[in-house]
Short mmCIF file of C-alpha atoms in Angstrom, two decimals:
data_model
loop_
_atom_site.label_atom_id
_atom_site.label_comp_id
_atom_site.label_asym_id
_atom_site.label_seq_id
_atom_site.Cartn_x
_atom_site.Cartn_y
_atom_site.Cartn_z
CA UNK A 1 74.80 92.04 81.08
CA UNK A 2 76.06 94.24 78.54
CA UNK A 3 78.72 94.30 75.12
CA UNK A 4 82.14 94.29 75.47
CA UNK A 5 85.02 94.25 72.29
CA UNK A 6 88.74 94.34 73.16
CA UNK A 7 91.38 96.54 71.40
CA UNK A 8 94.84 96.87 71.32
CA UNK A 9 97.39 100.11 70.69
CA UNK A 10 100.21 97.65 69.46
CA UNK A 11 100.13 94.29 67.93
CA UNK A 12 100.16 91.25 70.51
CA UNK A 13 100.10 94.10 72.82
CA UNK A 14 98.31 94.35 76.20
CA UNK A 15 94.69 94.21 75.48
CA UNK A 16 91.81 97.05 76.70
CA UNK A 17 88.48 96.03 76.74
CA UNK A 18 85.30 98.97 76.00
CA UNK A 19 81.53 99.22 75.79
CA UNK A 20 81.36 99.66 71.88
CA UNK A 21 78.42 101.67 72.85
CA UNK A 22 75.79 101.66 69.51
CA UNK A 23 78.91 101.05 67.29
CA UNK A 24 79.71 96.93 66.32
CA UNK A 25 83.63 96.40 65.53
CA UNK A 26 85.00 93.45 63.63
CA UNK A 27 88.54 92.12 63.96
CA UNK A 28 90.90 94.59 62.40
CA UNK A 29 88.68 97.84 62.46
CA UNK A 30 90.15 100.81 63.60
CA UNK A 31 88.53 102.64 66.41
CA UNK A 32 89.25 105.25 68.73
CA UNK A 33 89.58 104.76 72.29
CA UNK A 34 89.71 107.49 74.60
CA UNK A 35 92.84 108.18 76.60
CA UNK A 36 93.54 111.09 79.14
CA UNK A 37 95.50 113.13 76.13
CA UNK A 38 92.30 112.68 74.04
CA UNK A 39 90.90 110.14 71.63
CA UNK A 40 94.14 107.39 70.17
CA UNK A 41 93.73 104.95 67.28
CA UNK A 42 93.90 101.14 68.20
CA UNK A 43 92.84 98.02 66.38
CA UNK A 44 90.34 95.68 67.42
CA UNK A 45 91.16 92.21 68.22
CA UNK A 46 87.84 90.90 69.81
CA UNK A 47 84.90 91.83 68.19
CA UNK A 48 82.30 93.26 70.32
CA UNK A 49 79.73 90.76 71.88
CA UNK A 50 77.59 90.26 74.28
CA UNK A 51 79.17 88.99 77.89
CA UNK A 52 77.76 88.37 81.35
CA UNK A 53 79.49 90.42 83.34
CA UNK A 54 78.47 94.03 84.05
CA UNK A 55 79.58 96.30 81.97
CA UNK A 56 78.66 99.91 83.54
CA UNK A 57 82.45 100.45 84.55
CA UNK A 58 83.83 100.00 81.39
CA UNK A 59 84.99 103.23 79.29
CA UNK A 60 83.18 103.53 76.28
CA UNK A 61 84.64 103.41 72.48
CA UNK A 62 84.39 107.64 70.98
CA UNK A 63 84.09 106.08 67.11
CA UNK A 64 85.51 104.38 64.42
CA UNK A 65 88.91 105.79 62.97
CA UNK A 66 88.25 108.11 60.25
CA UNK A 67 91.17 108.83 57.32
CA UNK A 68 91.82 111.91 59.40
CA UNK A 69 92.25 109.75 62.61
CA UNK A 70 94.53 107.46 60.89
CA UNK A 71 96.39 110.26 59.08
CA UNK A 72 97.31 111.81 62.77
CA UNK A 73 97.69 108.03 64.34
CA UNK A 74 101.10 107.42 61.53
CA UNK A 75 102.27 110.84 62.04
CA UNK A 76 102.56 110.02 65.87
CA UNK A 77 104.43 106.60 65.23
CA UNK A 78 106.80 108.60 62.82
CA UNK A 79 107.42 111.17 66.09
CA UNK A 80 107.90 108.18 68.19
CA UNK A 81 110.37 106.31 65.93
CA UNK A 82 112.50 109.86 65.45
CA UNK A 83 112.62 110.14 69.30
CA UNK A 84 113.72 107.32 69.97
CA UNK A 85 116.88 107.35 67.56
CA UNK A 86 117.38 110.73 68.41
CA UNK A 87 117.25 109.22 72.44
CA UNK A 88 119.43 106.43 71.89
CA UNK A 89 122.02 108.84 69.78
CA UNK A 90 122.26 111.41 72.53
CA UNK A 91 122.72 108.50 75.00
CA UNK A 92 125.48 107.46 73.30
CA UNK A 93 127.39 110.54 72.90
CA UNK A 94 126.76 111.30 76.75
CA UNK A 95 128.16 108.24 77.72
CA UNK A 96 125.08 107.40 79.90
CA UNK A 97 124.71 103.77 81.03
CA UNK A 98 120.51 104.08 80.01
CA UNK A 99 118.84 101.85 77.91
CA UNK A 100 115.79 103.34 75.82
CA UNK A 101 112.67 100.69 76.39
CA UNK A 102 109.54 102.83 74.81
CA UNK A 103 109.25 106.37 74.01
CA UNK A 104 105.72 108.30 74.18
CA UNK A 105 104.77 111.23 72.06
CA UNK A 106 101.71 113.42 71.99
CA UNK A 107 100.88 115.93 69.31
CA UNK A 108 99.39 118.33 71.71
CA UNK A 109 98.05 121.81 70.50
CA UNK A 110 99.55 124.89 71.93
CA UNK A 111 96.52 124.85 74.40
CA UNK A 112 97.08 121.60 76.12
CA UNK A 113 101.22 122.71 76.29
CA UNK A 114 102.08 121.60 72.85
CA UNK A 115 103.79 118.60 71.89
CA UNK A 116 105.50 116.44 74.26
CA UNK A 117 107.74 113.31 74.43
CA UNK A 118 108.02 110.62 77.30
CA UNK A 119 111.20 108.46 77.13
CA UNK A 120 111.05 105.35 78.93
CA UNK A 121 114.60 103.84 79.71
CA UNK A 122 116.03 101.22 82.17
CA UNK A 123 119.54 101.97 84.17
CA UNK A 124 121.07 99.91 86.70
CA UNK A 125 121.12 103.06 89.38
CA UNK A 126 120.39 107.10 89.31
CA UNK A 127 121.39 108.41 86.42
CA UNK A 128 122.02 112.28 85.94
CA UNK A 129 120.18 113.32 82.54
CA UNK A 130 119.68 116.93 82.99
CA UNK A 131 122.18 117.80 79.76
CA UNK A 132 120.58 114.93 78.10
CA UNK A 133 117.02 116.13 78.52
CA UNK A 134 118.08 119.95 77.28
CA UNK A 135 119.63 118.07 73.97
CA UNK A 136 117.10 115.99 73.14
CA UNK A 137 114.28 119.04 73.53
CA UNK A 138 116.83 120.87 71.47
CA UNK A 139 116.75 118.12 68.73
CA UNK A 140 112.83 117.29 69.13
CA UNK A 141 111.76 120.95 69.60
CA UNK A 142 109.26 119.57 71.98
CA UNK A 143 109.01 119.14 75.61
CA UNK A 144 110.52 116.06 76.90
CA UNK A 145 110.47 113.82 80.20
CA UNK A 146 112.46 110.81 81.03
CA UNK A 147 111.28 107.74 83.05
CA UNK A 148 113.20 105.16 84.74
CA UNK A 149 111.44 102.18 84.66
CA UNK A 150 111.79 98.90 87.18
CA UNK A 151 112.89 94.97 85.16
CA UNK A 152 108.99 94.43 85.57
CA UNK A 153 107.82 97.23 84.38
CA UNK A 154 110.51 96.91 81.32
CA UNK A 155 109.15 93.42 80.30
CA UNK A 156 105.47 95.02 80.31
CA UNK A 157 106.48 97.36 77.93
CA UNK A 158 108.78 95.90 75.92
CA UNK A 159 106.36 92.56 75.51
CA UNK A 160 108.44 89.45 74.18
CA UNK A 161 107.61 85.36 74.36
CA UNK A 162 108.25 83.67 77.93
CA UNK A 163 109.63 79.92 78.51
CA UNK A 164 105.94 78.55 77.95
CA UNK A 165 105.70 79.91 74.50
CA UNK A 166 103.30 82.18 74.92
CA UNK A 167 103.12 86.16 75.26
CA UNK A 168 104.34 87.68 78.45
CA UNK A 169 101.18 87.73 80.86
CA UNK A 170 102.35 91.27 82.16
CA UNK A 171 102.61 92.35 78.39
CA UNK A 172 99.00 91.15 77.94
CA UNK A 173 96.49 90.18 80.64
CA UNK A 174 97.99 91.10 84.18
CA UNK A 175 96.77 94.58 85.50
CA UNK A 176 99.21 94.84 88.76
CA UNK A 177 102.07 92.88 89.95
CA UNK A 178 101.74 90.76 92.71
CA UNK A 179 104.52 89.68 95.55
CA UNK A 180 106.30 86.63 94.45
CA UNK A 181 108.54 84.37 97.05
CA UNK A 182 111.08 82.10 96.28
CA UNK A 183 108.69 80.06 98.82
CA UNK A 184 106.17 79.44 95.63
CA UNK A 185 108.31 77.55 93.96
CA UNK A 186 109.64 75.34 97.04
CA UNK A 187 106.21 74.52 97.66
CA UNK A 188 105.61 73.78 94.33
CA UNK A 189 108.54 71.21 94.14
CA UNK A 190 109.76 73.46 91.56
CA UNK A 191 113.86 73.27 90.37
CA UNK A 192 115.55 76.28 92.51
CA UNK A 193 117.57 77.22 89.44
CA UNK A 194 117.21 80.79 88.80
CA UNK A 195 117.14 80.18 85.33
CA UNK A 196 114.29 77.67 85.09
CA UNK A 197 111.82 79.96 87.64
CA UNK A 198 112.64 83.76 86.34
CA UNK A 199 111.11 85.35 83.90
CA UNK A 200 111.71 87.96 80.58
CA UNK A 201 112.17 90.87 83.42
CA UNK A 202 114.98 88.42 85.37
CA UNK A 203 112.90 88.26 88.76
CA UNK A 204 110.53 85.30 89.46
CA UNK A 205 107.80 84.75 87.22
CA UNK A 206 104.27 85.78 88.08
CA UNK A 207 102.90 82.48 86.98
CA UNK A 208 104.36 81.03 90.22
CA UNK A 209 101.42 82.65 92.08
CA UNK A 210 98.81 80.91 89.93
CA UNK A 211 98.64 77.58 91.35
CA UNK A 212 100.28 78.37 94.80
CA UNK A 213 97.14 78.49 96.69
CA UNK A 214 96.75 74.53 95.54
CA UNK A 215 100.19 73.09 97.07
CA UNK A 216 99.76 75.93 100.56
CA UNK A 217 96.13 73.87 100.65
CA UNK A 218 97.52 70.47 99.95
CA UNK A 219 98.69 69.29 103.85
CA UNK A 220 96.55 65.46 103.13
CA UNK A 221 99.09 64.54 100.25
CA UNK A 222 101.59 62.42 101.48
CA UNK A 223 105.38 64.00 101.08
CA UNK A 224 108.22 63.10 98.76
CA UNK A 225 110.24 59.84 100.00
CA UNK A 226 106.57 58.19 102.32
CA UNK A 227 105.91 55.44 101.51
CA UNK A 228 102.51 54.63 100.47
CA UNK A 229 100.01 51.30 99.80
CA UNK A 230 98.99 51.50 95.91
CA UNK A 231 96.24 49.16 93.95
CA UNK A 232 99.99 47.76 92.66
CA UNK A 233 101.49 47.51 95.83
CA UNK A 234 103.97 49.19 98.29
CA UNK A 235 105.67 52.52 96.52
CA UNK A 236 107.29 55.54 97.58
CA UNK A 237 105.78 59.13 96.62
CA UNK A 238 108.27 61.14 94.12
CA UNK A 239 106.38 64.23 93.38
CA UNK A 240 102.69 65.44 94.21
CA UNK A 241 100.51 67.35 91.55
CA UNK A 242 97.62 68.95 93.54
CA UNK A 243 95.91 70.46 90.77
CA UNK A 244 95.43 66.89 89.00
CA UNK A 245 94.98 65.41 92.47
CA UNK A 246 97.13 63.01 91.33
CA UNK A 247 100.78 61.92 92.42
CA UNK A 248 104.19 60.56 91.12
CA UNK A 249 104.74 57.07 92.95
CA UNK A 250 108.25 54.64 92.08
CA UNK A 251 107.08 51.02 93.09
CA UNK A 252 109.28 49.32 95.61
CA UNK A 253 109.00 45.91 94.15
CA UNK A 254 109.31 46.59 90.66
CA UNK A 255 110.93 50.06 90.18
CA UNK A 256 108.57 51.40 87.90
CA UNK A 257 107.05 54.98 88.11
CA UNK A 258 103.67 55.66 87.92
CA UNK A 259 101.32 58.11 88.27
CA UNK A 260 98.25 57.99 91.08
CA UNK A 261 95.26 59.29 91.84
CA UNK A 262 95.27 61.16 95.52
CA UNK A 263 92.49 58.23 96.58
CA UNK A 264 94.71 55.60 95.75
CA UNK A 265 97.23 56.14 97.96
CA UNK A 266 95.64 58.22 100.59
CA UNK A 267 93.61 56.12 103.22
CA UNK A 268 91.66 59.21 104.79
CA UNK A 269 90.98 60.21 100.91
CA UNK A 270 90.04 56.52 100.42
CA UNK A 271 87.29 56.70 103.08
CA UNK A 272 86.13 59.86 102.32
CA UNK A 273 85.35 59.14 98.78
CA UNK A 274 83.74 55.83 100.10
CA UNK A 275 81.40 57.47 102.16
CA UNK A 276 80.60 59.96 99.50
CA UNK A 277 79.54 56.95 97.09
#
């Protein structure tokens, strides 16, 4: 059992969580988190508190952000910004089909290798930026590297708002991406349309994989067109919810659609639960 807070580099970024050590952030403080090019401002968004879990792993917060600190922290976002105009200018006069997505700058000190910038951009196959890179050090005076980037990784990045409303989950809470089949959302009874089961990135959402393991485990629901005894009568199964237990029967007599608990219109369910009670 230990502390925990959570911070955040960017606003509705992807949040980090830290031991806050002897220190005790509040919403909105400004503390510095240590990265592998040194300490970096963020902003806490969770104050720190205590938590269950163990928190021995976690890497630990150097400090609150001093006027210094926060001085340095706007002079890097001012770097960033010029790079990427600068990026997206030079891509334009090279005729390179690139598309800038982040851009990374560290105000190193002529020990570490000085400053340096790391462009981020998407392209729909090899590109050839060798002239490009040359210009834009030219333009930047700094070193510079370029990154291609795959859809996923893009939409992580980027951020943005998916078709639930809320943000991204690879923007925010997901750590690694995990294989996702076109098979989830058969199983699932979900619409085929590519446009109702892709996400920001244009490849299947991740949220598919949530409640998978549910409909793979449900083989004792009865399948869409059986027919099935209710407490109204005879109907015939539409659609099965497994995490609700519940599902989606049209009666034959009447016509009407209703929904059903999994005991209701499963007879081995029905016993079980009776022998249970």
């Amino acid at each position: 059992m230990g502390m925990l807070c959570a911070v955040s580099f960017n606003r509705y970024g992807r949040l980090y969580y830290l031991d806050p050590g002897e220190l005790r952030p509040q919403v909105g403080d400004r503390v510095l988190v240590p990265t592998d090019d040194g300490p970096e401002v963020a902003e806490c968004v969770w104050a720190a508190q205590w938590v269950t879990e163990d928190t021995d792993g976690f890497p630990r917060l150097v400090g609150l952000a001093g006027d210094d600190d926060l001085r340095r922290d706007e002079a890097l976002r001012r770097r960033k910004a010029e790079a990427k105009v600068a990026a997206k200018r030079l891509i334009r006069s090279h005729g390179l089909p690139m598309k800038v997505v982040a851009v990374d700058h560290v105000l190193g000190s002529a020990e570490s290798g000085g400053e340096r910038s790391t462009v981020y951009f998407t392209a729909p196959h090899r590109v050839d930026f060798r002239s490009l890179v040359r210009d834009l050090g030219a333009t930047l005076h700094c070193r510079v590297e370029l990154r291609q980037l795959s859809a996923r990784d893009s939409a992580r990045v980027q951020g943005g708002i998916g078709s639930c409303g809320r943000d991204l989950c690879c923007a925010t809470f997901l750590t690694d991406f995990e294989p996702v089949t076109i098979r989830m959302a058969k199983d699932q009874d979900l619409p085929l349309n590519p446009l109702r089961i892709s996400g920001a990135c244009g490849r299947l959402m991740c949220c598919l994989k949530y409640e998978h393991p549910l409909y793979a485990g449900s083989s004792n629901y009865p399948s869409p067109g059986q027919r099935v005894e209710t407490p109204d009568g005879l109907g015939k199964v539409v659609s099965r919810h497994p995490p609700s237990e519940t599902v989606t029967v049209r009666q034959i007599s009447g016509g009407e659609t209703k929904r059903c608990s999994l005991s209701d219109v499963c007879g081995s369910r029905r016993a079980y639960d009776s022998g249970i009670s």
